[in-house]
Coordinates of C-alpha atoms in Angstrom, one line a residue:
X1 CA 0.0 0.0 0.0
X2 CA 1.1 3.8 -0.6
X3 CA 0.0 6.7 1.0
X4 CA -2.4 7.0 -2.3
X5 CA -4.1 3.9 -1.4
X6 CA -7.1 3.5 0.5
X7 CA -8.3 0.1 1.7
X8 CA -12.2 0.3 2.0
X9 CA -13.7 -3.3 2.9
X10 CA -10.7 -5.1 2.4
X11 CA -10.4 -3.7 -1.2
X12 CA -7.3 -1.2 -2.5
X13 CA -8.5 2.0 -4.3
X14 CA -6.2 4.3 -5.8
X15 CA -6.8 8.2 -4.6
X16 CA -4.9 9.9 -7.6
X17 CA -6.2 10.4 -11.1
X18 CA -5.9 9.0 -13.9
X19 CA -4.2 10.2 -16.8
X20 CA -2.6 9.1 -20.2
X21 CA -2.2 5.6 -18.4
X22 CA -0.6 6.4 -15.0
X23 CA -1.5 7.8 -11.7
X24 CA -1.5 11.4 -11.2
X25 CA -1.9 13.3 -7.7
X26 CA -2.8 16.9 -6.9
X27 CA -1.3 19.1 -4.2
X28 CA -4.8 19.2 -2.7
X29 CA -7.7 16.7 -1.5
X30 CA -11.1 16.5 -0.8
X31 CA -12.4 14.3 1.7
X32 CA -15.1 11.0 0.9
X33 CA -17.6 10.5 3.6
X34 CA -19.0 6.7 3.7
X35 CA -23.5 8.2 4.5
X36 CA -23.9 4.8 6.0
X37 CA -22.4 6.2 9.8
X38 CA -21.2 9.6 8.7
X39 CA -16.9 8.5 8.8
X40 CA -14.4 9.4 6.5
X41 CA -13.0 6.5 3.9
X42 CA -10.3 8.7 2.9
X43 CA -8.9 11.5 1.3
X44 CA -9.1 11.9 -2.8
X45 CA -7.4 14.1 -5.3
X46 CA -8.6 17.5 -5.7
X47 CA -8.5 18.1 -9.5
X48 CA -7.8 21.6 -10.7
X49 CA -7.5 23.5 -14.3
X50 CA -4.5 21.8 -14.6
X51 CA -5.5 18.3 -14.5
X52 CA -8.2 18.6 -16.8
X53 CA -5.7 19.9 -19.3
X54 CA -3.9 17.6 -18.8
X55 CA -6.6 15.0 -19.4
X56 CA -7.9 16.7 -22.3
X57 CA -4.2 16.5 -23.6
X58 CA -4.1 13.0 -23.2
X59 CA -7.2 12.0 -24.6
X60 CA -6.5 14.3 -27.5
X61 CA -3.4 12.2 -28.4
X62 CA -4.4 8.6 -27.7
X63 CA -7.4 9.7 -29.9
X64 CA -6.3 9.2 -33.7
X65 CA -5.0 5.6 -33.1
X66 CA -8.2 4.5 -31.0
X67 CA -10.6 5.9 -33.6
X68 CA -8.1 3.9 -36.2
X69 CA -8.8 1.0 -34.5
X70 CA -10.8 -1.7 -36.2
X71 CA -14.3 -2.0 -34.7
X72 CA -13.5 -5.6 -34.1
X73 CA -10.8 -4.7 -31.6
X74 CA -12.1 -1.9 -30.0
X75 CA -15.5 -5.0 -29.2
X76 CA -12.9 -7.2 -28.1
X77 CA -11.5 -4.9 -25.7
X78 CA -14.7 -3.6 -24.5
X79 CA -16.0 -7.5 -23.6
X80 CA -12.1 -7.6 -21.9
X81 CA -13.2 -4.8 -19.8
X82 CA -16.5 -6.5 -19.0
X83 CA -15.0 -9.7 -17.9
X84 CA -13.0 -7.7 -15.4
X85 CA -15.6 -5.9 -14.0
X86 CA -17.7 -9.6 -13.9
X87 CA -14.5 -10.7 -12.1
X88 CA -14.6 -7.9 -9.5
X89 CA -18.3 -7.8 -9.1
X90 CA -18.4 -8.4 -5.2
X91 CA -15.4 -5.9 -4.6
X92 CA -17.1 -3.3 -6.9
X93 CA -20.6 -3.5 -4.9
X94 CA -19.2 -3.2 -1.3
X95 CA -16.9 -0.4 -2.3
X96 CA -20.0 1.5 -4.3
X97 CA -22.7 0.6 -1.4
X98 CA -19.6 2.2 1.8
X99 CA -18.9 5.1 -1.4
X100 CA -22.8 6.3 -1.5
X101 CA -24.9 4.2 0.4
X102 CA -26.9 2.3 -2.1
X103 CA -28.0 -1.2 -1.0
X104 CA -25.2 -4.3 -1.0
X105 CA -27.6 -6.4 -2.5
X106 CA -28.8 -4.6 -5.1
X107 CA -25.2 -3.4 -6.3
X108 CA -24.6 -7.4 -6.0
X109 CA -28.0 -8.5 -8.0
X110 CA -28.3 -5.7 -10.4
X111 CA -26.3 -2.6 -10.6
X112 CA -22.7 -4.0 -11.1
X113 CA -23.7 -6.7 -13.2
X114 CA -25.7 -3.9 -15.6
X115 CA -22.3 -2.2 -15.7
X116 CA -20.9 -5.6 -17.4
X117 CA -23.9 -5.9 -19.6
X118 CA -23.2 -1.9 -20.4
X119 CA -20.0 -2.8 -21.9
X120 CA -20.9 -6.1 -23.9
X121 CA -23.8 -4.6 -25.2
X122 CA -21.9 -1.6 -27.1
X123 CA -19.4 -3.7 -27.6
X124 CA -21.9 -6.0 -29.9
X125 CA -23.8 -3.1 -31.5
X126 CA -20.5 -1.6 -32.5
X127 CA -20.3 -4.5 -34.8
X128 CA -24.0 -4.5 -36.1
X129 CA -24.2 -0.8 -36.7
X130 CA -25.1 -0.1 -40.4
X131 CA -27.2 1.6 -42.5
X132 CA -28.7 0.4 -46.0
X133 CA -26.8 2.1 -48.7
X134 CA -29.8 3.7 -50.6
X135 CA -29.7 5.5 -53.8
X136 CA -30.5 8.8 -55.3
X137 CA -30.8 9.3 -59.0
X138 CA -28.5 6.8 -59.7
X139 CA -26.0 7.7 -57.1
X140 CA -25.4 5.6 -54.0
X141 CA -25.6 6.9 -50.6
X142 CA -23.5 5.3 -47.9
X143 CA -24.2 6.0 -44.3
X144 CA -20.9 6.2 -41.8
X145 CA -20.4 7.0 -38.3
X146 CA -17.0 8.5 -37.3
X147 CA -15.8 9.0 -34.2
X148 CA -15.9 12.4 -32.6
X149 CA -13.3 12.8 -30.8
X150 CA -12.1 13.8 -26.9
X151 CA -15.3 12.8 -25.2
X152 CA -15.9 14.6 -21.8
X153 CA -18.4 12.6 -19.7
X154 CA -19.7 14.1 -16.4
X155 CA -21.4 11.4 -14.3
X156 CA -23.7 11.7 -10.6
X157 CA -23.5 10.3 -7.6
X158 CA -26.5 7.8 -7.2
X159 CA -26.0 4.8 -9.4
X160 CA -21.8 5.9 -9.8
X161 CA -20.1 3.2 -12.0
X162 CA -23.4 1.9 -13.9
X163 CA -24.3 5.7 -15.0
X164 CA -20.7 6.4 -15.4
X165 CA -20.3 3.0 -17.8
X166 CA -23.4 4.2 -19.5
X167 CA -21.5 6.9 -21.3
X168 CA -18.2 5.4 -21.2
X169 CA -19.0 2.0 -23.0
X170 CA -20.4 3.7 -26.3
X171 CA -18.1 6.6 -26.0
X172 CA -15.5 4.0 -26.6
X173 CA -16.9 1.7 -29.1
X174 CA -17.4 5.0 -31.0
X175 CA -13.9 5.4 -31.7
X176 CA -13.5 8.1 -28.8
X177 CA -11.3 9.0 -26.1
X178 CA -13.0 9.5 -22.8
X179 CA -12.8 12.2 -20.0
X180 CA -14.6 10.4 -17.4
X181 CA -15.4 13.1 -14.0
X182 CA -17.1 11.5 -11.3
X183 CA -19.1 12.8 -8.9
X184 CA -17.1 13.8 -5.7
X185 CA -19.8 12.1 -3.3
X186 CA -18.8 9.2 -4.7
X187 CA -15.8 8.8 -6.7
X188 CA -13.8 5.2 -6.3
X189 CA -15.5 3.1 -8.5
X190 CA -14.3 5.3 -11.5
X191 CA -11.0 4.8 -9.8
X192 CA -11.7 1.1 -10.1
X193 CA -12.5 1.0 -13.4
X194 CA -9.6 2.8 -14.9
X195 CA -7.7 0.1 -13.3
X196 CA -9.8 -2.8 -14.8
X197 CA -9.3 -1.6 -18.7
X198 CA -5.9 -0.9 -18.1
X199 CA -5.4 -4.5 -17.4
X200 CA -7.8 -5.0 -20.0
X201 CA -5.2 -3.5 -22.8
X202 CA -7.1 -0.5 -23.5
X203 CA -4.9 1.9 -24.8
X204 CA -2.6 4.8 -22.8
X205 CA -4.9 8.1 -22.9
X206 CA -8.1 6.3 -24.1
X207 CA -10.0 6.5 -20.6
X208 CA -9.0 9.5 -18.2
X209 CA -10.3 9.8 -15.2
X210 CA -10.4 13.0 -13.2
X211 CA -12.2 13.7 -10.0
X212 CA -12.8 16.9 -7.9
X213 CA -15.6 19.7 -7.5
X214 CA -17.4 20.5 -10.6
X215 CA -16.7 24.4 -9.9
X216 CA -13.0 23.5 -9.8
X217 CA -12.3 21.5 -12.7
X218 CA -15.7 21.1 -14.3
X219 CA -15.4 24.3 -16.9
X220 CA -12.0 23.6 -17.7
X221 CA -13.2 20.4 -18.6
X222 CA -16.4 22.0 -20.8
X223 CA -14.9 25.0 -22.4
X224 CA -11.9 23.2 -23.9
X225 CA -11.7 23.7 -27.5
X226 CA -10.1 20.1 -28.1
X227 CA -13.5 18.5 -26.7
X228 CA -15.6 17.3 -29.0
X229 CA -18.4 15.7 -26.7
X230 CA -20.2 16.7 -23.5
X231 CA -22.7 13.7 -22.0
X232 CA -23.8 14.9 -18.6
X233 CA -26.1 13.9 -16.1
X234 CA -27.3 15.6 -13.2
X235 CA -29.5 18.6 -12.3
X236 CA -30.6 21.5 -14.1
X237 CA -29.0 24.3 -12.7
X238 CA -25.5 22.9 -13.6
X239 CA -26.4 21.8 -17.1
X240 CA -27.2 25.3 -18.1
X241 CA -23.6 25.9 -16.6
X242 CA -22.4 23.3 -18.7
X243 CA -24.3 24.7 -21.4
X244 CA -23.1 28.2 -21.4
X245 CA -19.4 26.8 -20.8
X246 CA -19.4 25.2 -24.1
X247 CA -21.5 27.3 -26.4
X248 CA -18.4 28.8 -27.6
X249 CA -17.2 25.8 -28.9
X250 CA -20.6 24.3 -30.2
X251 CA -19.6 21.6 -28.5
X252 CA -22.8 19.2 -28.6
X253 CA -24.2 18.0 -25.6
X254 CA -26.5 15.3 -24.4
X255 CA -27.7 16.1 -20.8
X256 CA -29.8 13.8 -18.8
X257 CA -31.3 15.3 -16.1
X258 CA -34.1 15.8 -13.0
X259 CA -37.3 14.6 -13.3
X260 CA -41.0 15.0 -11.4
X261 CA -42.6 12.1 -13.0
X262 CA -46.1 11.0 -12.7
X263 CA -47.9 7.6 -11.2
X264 CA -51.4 8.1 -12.7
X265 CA -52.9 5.4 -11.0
X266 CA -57.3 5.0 -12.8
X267 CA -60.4 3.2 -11.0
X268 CA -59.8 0.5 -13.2
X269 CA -56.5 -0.6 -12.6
X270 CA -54.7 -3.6 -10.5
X271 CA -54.3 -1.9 -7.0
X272 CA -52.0 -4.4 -5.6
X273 CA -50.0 -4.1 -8.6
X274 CA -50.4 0.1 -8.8
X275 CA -49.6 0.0 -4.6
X276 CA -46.3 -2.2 -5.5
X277 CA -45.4 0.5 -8.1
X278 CA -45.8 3.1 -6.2
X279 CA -43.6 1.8 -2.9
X280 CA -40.9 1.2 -5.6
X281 CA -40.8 4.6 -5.8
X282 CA -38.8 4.8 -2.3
X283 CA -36.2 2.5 -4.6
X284 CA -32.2 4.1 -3.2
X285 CA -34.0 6.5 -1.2
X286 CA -35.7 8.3 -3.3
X287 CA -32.6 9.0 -5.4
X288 CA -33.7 8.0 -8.5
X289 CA -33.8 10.1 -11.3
X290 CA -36.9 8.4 -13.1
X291 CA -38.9 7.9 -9.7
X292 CA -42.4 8.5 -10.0
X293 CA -42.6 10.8 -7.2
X294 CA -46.0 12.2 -7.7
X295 CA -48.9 9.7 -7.7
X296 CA -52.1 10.8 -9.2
X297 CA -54.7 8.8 -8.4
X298 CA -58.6 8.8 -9.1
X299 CA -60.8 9.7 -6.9
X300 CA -62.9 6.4 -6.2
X301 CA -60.0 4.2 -5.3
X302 CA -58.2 7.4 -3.7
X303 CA -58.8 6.4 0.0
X304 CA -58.3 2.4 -0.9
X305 CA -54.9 3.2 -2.5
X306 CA -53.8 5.4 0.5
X307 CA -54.2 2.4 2.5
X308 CA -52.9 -0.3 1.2
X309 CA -50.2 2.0 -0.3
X310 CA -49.6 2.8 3.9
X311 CA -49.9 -1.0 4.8
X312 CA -46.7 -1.5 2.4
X313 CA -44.4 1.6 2.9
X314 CA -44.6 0.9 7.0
X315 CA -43.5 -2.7 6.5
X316 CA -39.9 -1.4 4.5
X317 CA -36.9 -1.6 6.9
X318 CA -34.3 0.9 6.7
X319 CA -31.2 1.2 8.2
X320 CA -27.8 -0.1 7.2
X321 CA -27.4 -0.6 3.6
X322 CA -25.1 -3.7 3.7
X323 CA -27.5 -5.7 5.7
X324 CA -29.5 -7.8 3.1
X325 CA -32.6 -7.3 5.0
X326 CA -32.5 -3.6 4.2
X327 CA -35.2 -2.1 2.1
X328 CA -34.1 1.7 2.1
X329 CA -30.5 3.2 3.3
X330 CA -29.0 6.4 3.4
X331 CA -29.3 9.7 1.6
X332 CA -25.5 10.4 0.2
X333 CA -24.6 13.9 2.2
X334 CA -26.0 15.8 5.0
X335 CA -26.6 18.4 2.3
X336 CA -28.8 15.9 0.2
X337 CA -30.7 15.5 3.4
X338 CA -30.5 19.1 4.8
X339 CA -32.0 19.6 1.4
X340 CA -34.4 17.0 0.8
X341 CA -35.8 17.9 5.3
X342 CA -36.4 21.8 3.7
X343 CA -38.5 20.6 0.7
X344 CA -40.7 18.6 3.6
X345 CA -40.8 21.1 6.3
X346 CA -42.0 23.8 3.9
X347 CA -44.5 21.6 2.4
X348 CA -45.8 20.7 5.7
X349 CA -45.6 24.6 6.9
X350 CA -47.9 25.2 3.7
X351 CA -50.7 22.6 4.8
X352 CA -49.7 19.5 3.4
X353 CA -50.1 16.5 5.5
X354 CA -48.0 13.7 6.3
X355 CA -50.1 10.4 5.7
X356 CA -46.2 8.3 6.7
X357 CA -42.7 10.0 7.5
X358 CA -42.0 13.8 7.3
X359 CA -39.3 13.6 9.3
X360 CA -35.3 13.3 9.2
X361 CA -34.0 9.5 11.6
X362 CA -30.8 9.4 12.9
X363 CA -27.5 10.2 10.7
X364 CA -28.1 10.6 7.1
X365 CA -31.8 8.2 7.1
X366 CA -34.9 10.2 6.0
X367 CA -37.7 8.3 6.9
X368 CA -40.1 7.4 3.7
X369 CA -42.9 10.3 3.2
X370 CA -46.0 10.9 1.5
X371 CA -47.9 14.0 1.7
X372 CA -51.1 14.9 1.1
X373 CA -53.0 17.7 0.4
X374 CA -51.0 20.0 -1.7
X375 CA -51.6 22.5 -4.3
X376 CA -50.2 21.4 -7.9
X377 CA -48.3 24.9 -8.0
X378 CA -46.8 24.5 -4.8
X379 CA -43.2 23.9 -4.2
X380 CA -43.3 20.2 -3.0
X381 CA -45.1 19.2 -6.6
X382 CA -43.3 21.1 -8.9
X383 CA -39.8 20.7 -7.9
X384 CA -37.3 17.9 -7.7
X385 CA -36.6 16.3 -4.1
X386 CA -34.7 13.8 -4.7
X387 CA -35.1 11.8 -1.6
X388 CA -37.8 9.2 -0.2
X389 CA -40.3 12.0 -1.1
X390 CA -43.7 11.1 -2.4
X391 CA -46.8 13.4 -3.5
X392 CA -50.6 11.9 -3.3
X393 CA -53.4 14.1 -5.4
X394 CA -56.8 13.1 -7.2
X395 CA -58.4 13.3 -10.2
X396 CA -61.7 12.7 -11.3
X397 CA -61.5 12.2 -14.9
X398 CA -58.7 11.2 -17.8
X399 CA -58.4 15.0 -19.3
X400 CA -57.5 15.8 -15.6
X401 CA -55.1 12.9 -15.2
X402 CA -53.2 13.8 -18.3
X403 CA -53.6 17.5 -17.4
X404 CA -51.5 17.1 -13.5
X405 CA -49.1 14.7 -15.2
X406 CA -47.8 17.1 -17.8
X407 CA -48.1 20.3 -15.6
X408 CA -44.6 20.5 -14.3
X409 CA -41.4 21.7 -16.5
X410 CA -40.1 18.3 -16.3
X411 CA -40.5 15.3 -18.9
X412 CA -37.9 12.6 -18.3
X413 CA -41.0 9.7 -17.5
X414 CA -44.5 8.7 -16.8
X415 CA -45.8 5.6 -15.2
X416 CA -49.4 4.3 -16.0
X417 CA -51.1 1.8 -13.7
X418 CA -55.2 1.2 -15.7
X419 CA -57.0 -1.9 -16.8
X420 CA -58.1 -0.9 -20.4
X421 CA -55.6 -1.0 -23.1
X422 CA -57.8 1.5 -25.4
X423 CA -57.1 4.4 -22.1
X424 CA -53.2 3.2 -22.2
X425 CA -52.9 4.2 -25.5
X426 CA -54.7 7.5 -25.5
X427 CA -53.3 8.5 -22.2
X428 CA -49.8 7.5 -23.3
X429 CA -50.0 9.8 -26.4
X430 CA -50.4 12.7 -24.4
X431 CA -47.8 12.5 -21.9
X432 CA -44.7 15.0 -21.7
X433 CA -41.8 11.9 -21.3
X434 CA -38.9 10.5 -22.8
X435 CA -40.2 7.3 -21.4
X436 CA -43.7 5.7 -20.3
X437 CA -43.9 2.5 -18.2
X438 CA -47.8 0.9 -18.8
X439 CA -48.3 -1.4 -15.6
X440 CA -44.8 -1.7 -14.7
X441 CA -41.3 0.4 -13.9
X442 CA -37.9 0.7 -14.3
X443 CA -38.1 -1.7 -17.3
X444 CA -34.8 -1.0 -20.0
X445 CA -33.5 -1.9 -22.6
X446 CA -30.4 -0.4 -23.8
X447 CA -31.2 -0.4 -27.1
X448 CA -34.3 1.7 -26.2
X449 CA -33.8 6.0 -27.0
X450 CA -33.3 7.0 -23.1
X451 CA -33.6 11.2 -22.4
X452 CA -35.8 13.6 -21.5
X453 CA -38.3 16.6 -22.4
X454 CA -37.9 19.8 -21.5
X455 CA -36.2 20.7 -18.9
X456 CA -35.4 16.8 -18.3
X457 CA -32.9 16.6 -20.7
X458 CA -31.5 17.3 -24.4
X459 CA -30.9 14.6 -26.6
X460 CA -30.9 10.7 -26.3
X461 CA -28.6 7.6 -26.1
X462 CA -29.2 4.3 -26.0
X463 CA -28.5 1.8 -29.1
X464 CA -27.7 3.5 -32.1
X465 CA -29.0 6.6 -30.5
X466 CA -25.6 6.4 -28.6
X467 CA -23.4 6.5 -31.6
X468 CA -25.6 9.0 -33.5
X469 CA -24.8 11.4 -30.4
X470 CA -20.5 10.0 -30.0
X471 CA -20.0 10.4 -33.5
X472 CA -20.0 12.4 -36.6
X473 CA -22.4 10.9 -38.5
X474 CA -21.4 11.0 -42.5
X475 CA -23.8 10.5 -45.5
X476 CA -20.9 9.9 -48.7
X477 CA -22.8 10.0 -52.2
X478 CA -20.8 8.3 -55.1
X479 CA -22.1 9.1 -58.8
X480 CA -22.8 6.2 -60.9
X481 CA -20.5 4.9 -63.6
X482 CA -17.5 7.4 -62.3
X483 CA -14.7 5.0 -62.8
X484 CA -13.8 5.1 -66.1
X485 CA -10.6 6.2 -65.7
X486 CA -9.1 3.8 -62.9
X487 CA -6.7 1.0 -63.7

């Protein structure tokens, strides 16, 4: 062990950076708190200007040779990658679950094995991506996709290494270099993974990774003129940063980001089934992006709902993540929770109700809330909590349904709990949201378009969406009967 090296559950993470293939530490550090009892895991690299020039610099050189590299190789190096994080799946989980408090078991079951899956799926639609040749007059059109370039990729704190590996596999399949910044709540699994596709045999300067405070090194990163993508996901306020930070470069963007989605739960639906959706919602604490936060329910099976919906919630167990009997764990940071106590208090202050919860536990555990009786244009409805947060309101007919669900300045997703497949349909057609889940959640495919509408996000990736976004995409026409001349 060095004095870079942490050891957190028996496993060794590196503190420094990562650049151009070796380790690279700053005069400063920022400190990683473990939310599950508050202590510190260690001190990390504090990246400045400097780093992420560095970074850029690196990427910008290991860049021609990658994108050179046959598609072939770059798949077979992505599925190397993949089997290393399959081989490291345990020590991944317990680092990620101590890093940001997610639960062991689902890191175990499903989060680190969807970052192997992340790889190997790119990896394969690399090596299927075409597009007919077609013709015009005569002449033949051929669709390419050439990679972009230096690929900055700006990743958050709640799901760390499956979110980050999101971006990072198709980046690289594209034929790009990779800038990966981590969030600072939670940055050793990137740490991890640099390690893993270095022993994978992916090139020097192909993957950087670079971690510190967003106002420190973030618009270094974003206004450099040798960056040639942006992907970030995260909240609004920062993605307009982001935004302004690269307009001067036109550097494109794809930004995933909050979302106050909908549970429109009609009189004619399965209410066991519409009751287990909705205590999903408390899935990581509330700190899910997608979570349907606001349930909308009709009037008749309003009170029925409420209390089997009660029943459910009271019977979840929280407390220490790593305990496999755990149904919800910490929020990430006293400031998440600080944060998430305000949106409560004020909402309660206002005349809202508190059917369960309302109420910060001890350390960082919120306990799981639902309010009632608030106003749609009140605070607690229209903005983003992000924590174990949940909004009950009625409706009493389909126009009204459709109305609450799309009156918010978010669109990221919808979920529809009904009997009637006709209602689906209509009622699908008229929601605001990159994605609609009809009597079920959190069901993806990655070959699926994943973003958001309005202020949820620009752009989408998923599939081919992915390489539309990491690459320049090139239509080359070639006139019939042009060579005469050759040979």
């Amino acid at each position: 062990m060095t004095e870079h090296t942490l050891t957190v559950a028996g496993v060794a993470v590196d503190t420094r950076h990562w650049i151009g293939g070796r380790r690279v530490a700053s005069t400063e550090t920022f400190t990683d708190v473990s939310p599950i009892d508050g202590s510190t895991i260690g001190e990390i690299s504090r990246g400045t200007a400097l780093e992420a020039a560095a970074a850029v610099a690196a990427a910008k050189a290991a860049f021609p040779a990658w994108a050179a590299t046959p598609r072939a190789e770059r798949a077979r190096i992505l599925h190397a990658i993949a089997d290393g994080v399959e081989k490291r799946i345990e020590e991944l989980s317990i680092v990620e679950t101590t890093d940001n408090g997610a639960l062991l078991r689902s890191h175990r079951r499903g989060v680190i094995p969807r970052v192997v899956h992340n790889f190997r799926f790119f990896a394969d639609w690399l090596l299927k991506l075409e597009h007919e040749d077609f013709e015009t007059r005569g002449h033949t059109n051929h669709v390419s996709w050439d990679p972009a370039g230096p690929s900055v990729l700006i990743t958050p704190w709640n799901a760390p290494l499956m979110l980050a590996t999101w971006k990072v596999a198709p980046a690289l399949a594209a034929g790009n270099t990779v800038i990966l910044k981590p969030a600072e709540w939670s940055p050793l699994t990137a740490s991890l993974l640099a390690d893993i596709a270095a022993e994978a045999g992916l090139p020097a300067g192909v993957l950087n990774v670079v971690q510190g405070y967003g106002s420190e090194i973030g618009d270094a990163l974003t206004s450099h003129p040798d960056v040639r993508r942006i992907s970030f996901t995260g909240s609004v306020p920062t993605a307009k940063r982001i935004a302004e930070s690269a307009a001067n470069n036109l550097t494109p963007l794809s930004l995933e980001l909050g979302g106050k989605s909908p549970l429109l739960v009609f009189a004619d639906a399965d209410l066991d089934l519409a009751v287990d959706l909705a205590v999903e919602q408390y899935d990581n604490a509330g700190q899910v992006c997608l979570a349907a936060t606001r349930f909308l329910v009709e009037e008749s099976v309003a009170e029925e709902f409420t209390r089997r919906f009660v029943e459910k919630a009271s019977a979840l167990k929280q407390g220490d993540p790593r305990d496999a009997a755990t149904d919800i764990g910490p929020n990430i940071h006293p400031r998440q929770l600080e944060k998430i106590d305000g949106f409560v208090q004020r909402a309660l202050a206002a005349g809202a109700r508190a059917v369960i919860g309302g109420h910060r536990k001890d350390g960082q555990y919120y306990a799981p809330t639902l309010l009632t009786d608030v106003d749609q244009d009140s605070e607690i409805v229209q903005e983003e909590v992000f924590g174990p947060v949940l909004t009950l309101q009625t409706f009493s007919t389909e126009e009204e349904a459709v109305r609450l669900a799309n009156d918010t300045r978010f669109g990221l997703a919808a979920t529809l709990a009904t009997g009637d497949p006709e209602r689906a349909e209509r009622v699908t057609a008229q929601l605001v949201a990159g994605t609609v889940w009809v009597n079920c959640f959190f069901v993806r495919d990655l070959q699926a378009p994943f973003g958001g509408s309005r202020h949820s996000g620009v752009g989408r990736e998923g599939g081919t969406w992915s390489f539309d976004f990491y690459c320049d995409v090139k239509n080359t026409v070639t006139a019939p009967n042009g060579w005469k001349n050759h040979g």
